[in-house]
Short mmCIF file of C-alpha atoms in Angstrom, two decimals:
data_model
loop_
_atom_site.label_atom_id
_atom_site.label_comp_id
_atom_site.label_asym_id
_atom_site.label_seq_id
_atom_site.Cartn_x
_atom_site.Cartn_y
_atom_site.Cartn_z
CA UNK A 243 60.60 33.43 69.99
CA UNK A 244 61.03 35.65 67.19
CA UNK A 245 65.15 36.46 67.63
CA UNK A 246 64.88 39.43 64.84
CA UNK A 247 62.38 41.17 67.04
CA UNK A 248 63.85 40.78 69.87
CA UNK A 249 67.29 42.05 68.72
CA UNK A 250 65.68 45.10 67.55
CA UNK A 251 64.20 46.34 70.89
CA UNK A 252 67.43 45.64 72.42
CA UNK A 253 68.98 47.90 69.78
CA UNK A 254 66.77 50.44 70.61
CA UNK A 255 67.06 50.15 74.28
CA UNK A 256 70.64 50.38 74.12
CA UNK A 257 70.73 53.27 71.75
CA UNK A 258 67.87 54.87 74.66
CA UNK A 259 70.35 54.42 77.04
CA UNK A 260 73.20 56.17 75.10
CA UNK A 261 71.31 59.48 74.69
CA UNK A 262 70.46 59.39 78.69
CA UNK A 263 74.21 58.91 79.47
CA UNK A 264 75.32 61.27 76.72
CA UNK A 265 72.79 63.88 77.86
CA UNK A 266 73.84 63.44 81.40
CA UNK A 267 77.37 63.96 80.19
CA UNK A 268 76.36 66.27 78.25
CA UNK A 269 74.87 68.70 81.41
CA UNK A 270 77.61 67.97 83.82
CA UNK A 271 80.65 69.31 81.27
CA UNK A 272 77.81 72.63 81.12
CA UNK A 273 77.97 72.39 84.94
CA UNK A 274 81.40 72.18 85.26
CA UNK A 275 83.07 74.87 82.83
CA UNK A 276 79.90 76.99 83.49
CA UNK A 277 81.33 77.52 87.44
CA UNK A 278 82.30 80.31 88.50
CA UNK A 279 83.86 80.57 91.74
CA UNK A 280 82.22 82.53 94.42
CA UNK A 281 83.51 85.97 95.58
CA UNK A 282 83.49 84.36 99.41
CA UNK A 283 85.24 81.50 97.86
CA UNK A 284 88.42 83.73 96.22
CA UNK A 285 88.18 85.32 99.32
CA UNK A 286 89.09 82.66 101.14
CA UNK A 287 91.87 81.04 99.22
CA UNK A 288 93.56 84.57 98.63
CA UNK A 289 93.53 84.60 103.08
CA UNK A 290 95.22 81.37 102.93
CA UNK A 291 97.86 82.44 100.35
CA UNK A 292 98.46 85.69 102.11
CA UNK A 293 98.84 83.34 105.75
CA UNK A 294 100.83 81.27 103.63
CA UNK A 295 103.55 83.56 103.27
CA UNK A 296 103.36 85.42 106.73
CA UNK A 297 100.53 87.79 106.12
CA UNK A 298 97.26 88.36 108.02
CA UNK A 299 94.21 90.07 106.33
CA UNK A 300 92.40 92.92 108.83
CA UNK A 301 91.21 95.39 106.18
CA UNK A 302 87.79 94.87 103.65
CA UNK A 303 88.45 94.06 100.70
CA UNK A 304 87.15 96.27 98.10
CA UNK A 305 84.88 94.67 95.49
CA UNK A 306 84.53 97.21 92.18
CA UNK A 307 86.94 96.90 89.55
CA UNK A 308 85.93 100.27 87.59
CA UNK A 309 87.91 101.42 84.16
CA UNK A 310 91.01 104.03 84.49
CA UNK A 311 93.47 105.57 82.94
CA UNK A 312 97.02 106.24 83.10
CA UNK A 313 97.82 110.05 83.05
CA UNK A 314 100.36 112.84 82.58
CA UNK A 315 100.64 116.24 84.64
CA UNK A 316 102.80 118.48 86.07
CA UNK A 317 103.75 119.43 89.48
CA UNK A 318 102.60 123.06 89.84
CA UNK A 319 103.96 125.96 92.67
CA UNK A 320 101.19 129.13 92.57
CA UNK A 321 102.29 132.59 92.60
CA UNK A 322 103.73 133.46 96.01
CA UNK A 323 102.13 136.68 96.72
CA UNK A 324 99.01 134.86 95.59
CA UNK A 325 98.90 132.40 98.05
CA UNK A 326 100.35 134.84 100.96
CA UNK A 327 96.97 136.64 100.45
CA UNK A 328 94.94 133.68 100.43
CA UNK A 329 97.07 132.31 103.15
CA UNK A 330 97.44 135.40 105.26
CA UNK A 331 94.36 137.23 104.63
CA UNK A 332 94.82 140.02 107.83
CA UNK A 333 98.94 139.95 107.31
CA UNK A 334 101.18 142.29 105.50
CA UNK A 335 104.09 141.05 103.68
CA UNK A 336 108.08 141.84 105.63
CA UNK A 337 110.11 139.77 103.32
CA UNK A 338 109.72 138.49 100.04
CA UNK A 339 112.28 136.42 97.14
CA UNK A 340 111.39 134.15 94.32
CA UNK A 341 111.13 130.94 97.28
CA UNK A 342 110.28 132.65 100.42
CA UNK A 343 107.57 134.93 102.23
CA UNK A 344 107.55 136.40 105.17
CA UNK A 345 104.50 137.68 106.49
CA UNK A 346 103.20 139.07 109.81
CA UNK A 347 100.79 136.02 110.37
CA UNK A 348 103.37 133.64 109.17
CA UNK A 349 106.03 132.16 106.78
CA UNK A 350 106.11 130.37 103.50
CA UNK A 351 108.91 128.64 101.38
CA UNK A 352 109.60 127.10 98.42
CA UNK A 353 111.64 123.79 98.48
CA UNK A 354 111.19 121.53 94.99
CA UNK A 355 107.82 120.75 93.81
CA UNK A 356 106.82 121.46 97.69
CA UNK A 357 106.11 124.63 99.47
CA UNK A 358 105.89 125.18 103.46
CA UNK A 359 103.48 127.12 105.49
CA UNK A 360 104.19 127.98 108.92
CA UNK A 361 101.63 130.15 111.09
CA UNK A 362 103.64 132.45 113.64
CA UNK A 363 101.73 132.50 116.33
CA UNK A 364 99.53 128.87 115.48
CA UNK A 365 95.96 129.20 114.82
CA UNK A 366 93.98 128.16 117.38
CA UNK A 367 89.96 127.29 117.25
CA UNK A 368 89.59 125.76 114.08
CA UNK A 369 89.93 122.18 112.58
CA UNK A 370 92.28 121.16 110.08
CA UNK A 371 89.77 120.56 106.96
CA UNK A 372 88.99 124.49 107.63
CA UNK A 373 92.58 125.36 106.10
CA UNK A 374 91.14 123.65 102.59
CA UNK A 375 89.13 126.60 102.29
CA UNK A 376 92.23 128.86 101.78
CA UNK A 377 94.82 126.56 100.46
CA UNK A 378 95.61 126.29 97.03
CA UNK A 379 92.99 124.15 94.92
CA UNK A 380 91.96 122.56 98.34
CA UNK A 381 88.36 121.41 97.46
CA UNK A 382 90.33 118.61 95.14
CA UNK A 383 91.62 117.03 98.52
CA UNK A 384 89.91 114.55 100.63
CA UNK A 385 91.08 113.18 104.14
CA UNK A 386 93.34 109.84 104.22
CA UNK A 387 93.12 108.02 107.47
CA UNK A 388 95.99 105.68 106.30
CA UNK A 389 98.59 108.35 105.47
CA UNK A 390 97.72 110.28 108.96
CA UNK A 391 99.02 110.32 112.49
CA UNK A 392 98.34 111.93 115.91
CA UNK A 393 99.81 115.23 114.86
CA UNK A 394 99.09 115.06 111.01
CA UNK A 395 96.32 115.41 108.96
CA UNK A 396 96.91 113.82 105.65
CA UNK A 397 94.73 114.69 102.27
CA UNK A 398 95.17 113.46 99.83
CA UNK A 399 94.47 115.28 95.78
CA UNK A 400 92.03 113.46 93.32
CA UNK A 401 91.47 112.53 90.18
CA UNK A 402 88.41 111.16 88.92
CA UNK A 403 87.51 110.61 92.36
CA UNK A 404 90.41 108.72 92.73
CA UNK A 405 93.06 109.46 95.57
CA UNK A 406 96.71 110.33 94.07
CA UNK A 407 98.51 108.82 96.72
CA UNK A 408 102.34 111.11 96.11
CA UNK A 409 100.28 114.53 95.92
CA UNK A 410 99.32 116.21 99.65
CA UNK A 411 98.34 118.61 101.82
CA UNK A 412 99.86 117.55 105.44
CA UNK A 413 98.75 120.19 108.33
CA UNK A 414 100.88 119.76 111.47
CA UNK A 415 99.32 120.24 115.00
CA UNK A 416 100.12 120.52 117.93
CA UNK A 417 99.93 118.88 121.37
CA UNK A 418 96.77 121.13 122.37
CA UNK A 419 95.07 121.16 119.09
CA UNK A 420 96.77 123.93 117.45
CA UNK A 421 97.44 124.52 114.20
CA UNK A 422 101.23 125.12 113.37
CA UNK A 423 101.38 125.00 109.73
CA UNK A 424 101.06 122.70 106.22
CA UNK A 425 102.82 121.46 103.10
CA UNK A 426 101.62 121.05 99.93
CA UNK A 427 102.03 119.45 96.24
CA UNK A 428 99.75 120.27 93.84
CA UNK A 429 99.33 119.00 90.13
CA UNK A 430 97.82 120.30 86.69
CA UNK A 431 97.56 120.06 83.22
CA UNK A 432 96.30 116.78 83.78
CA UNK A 433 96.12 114.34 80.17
CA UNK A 434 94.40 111.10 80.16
CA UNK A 435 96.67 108.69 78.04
CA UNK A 436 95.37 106.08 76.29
CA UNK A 437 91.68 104.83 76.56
CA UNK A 438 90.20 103.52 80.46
CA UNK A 439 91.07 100.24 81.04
CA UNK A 440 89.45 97.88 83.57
CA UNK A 441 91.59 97.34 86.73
CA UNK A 442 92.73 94.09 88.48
CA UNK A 443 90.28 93.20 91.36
CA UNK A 444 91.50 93.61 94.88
CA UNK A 445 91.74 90.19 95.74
CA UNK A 446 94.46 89.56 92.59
CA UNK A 447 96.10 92.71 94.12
CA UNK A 448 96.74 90.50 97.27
CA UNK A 449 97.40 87.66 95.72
CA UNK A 450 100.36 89.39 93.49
CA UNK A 451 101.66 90.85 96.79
CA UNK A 452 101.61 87.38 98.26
CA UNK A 453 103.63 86.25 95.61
CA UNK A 454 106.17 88.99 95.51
CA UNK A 455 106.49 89.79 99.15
CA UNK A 456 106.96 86.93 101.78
CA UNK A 457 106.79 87.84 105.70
CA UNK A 458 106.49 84.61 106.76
CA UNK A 459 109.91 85.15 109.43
CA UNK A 460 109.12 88.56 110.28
CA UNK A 461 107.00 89.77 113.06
CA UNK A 462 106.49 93.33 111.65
CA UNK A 463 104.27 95.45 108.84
CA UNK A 464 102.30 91.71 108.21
CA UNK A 465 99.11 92.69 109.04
CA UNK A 466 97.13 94.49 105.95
CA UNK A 467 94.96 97.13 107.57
CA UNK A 468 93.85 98.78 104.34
CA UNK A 469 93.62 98.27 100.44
CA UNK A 470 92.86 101.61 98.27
CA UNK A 471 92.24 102.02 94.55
CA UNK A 472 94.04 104.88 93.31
CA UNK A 473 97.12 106.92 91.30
CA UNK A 474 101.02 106.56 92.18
CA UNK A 475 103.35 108.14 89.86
CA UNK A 476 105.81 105.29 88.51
CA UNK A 477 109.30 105.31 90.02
CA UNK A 478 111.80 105.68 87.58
CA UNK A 479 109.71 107.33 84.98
CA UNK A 480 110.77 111.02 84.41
CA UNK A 481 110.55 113.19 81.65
CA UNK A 482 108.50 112.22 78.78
CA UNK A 483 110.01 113.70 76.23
CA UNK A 484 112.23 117.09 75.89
CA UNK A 485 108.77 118.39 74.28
CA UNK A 486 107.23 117.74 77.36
CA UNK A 487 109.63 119.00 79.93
CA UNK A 488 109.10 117.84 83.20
CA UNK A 489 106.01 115.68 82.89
CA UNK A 490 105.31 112.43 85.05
CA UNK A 491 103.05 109.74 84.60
CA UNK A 492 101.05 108.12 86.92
CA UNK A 493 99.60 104.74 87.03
CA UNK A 494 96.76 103.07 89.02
CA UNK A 495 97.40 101.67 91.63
CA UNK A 496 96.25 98.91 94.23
CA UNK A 497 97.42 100.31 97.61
CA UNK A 498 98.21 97.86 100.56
CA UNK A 499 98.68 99.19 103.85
CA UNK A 500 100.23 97.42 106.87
CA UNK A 501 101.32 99.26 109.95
CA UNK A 502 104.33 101.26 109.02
CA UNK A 503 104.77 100.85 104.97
CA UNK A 504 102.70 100.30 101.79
CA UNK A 505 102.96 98.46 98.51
CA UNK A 506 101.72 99.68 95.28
CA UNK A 507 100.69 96.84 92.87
CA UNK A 508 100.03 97.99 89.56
CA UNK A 509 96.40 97.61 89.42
CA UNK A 510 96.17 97.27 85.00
CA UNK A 511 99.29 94.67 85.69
CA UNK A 512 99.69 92.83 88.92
CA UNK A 513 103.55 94.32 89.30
CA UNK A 514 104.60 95.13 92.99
CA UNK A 515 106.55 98.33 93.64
CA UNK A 516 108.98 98.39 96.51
CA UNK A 517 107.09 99.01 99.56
CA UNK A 518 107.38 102.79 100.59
CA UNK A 519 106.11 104.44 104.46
CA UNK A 520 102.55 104.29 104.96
CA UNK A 521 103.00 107.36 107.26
CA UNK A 522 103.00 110.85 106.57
#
């Protein structure tokens, strides 16, 4: 038997045997950091953190995670006699100072960076979305079913098709339908700062409130019933700058809604606010 021979085909069977394993090797480490975990799959574990510290999950969870920015604006109170006539179309003016109007078909006053409308008598016959037509910038406010009860209608202004959750137009009814008045924030001089940035998905939103928050011994506000993508302004941020006198800034914002309060998590950095009423 010719030993040389022999040694060399087991050389070569061995070194045949190496490049198998090594490309085997080779296509599970591909395999394995080329995983990505399934949407279902995140899904799931964020339920079991959220269970994990007392919550329960009702509400869809939102999937897009589109670019925004943070902005600046200021809060903005039109021209009283303006918005009497747009208000009041058929009244005439009784009373009039530099915060209040009184007007045959109603009232209006001035309190902060809010002002009151109150129809004397109620309008009757007409749906609240009809009063967007004559309030002030209305077509920039869309309904919130969150913020709204049984006797308030809550809308909410936008930005960039985004909801800004601390700027609204709440219309009061009444017990038959009627119509007994609204309030109103409004904001302009809107400035992008900075360039869009993509948001934190929905699911990390949950998971940073699971972190922060734990309801795991309480029997109330544990069940999420909504999540929202849009603008809070930042508590504890005032002005700017004296330049810039009475400018805010407002972030975006992963809303989480559970029956009576809501929690803002910073949606460009994961940070939980203090929860605040989900109510109007």
């Amino acid at each position: 038997m010719n030993w040389e021979v022999a040694k060399n085909w087991l050389i070569a069977a061995f070194l045949i045997l190496d490049l198998i394993l090594g490309w085997q090797l080779y296509e599970s480490h591909i395999q394995t950091y080329g995983y990505v975990e399934s949407y279902s799959d995140l899904l799931a574990n964020t339920k079991t953190v959220l269970a994990d510290h007392g919550f329960t999950l009702q509400a869809h969870v939102p999937e897009s995670q589109p670019e925004m920015v943070t902005f600046k604006a200021n809060w903005i109170t039109p021209k009283l006699d303006e918005l009497a006539k747009a208000v009041f179309p058929n009244g005439k003016i009784l009373y009039t100072s530099t915060t209040q109007i009184q007007d045959s078909e109603g009232q209006i006053k001035v309190r902060g960076e809010t002002w009151q409308i109150q129809f004397q008598p109620p309008l009757q016959g007409i749906q609240p979305v009809d009063l967007l037509k004559t309030a002030f910038h209305g077509q920039l406010y869309t309904f919130d079913k969150y913020s709204s009860t049984q006797n308030i209608s809550d809308y909410l202004e936008n930005y960039n098709n985004f909801p800004v959750f601390d700027v609204h137009i709440q219309i009061r009814t009444g017990s038959h339908g009627e119509i007994l008045g609204y309030s109103q924030q409004a904001i302009h001089h809107i400035q992008p700062i900075g360039r869009p940035k993509p948001v934190i998905s929905a699911i990390d939103a949950l998971n940073s409130l699971a972190e922060s928050v734990d309801k795991t011994y309480s029997a109330r506000d544990n069940v999420i019933l909504g999540i929202q993508l849009g603008y809070a302004r930042k508590v504890g941020v005032g002005k700017i700058s004296s330049g810039h006198l009475g400018q805010q800034l407002w972030f975006p914002v992963w809303r989480i809604i559970t029956p009576s309060q809501s929690y803002d998590v910073n949606a460009l950095t994961g940070e939980v606010d203090n929860a605040s009423s989900a109510s109007a």
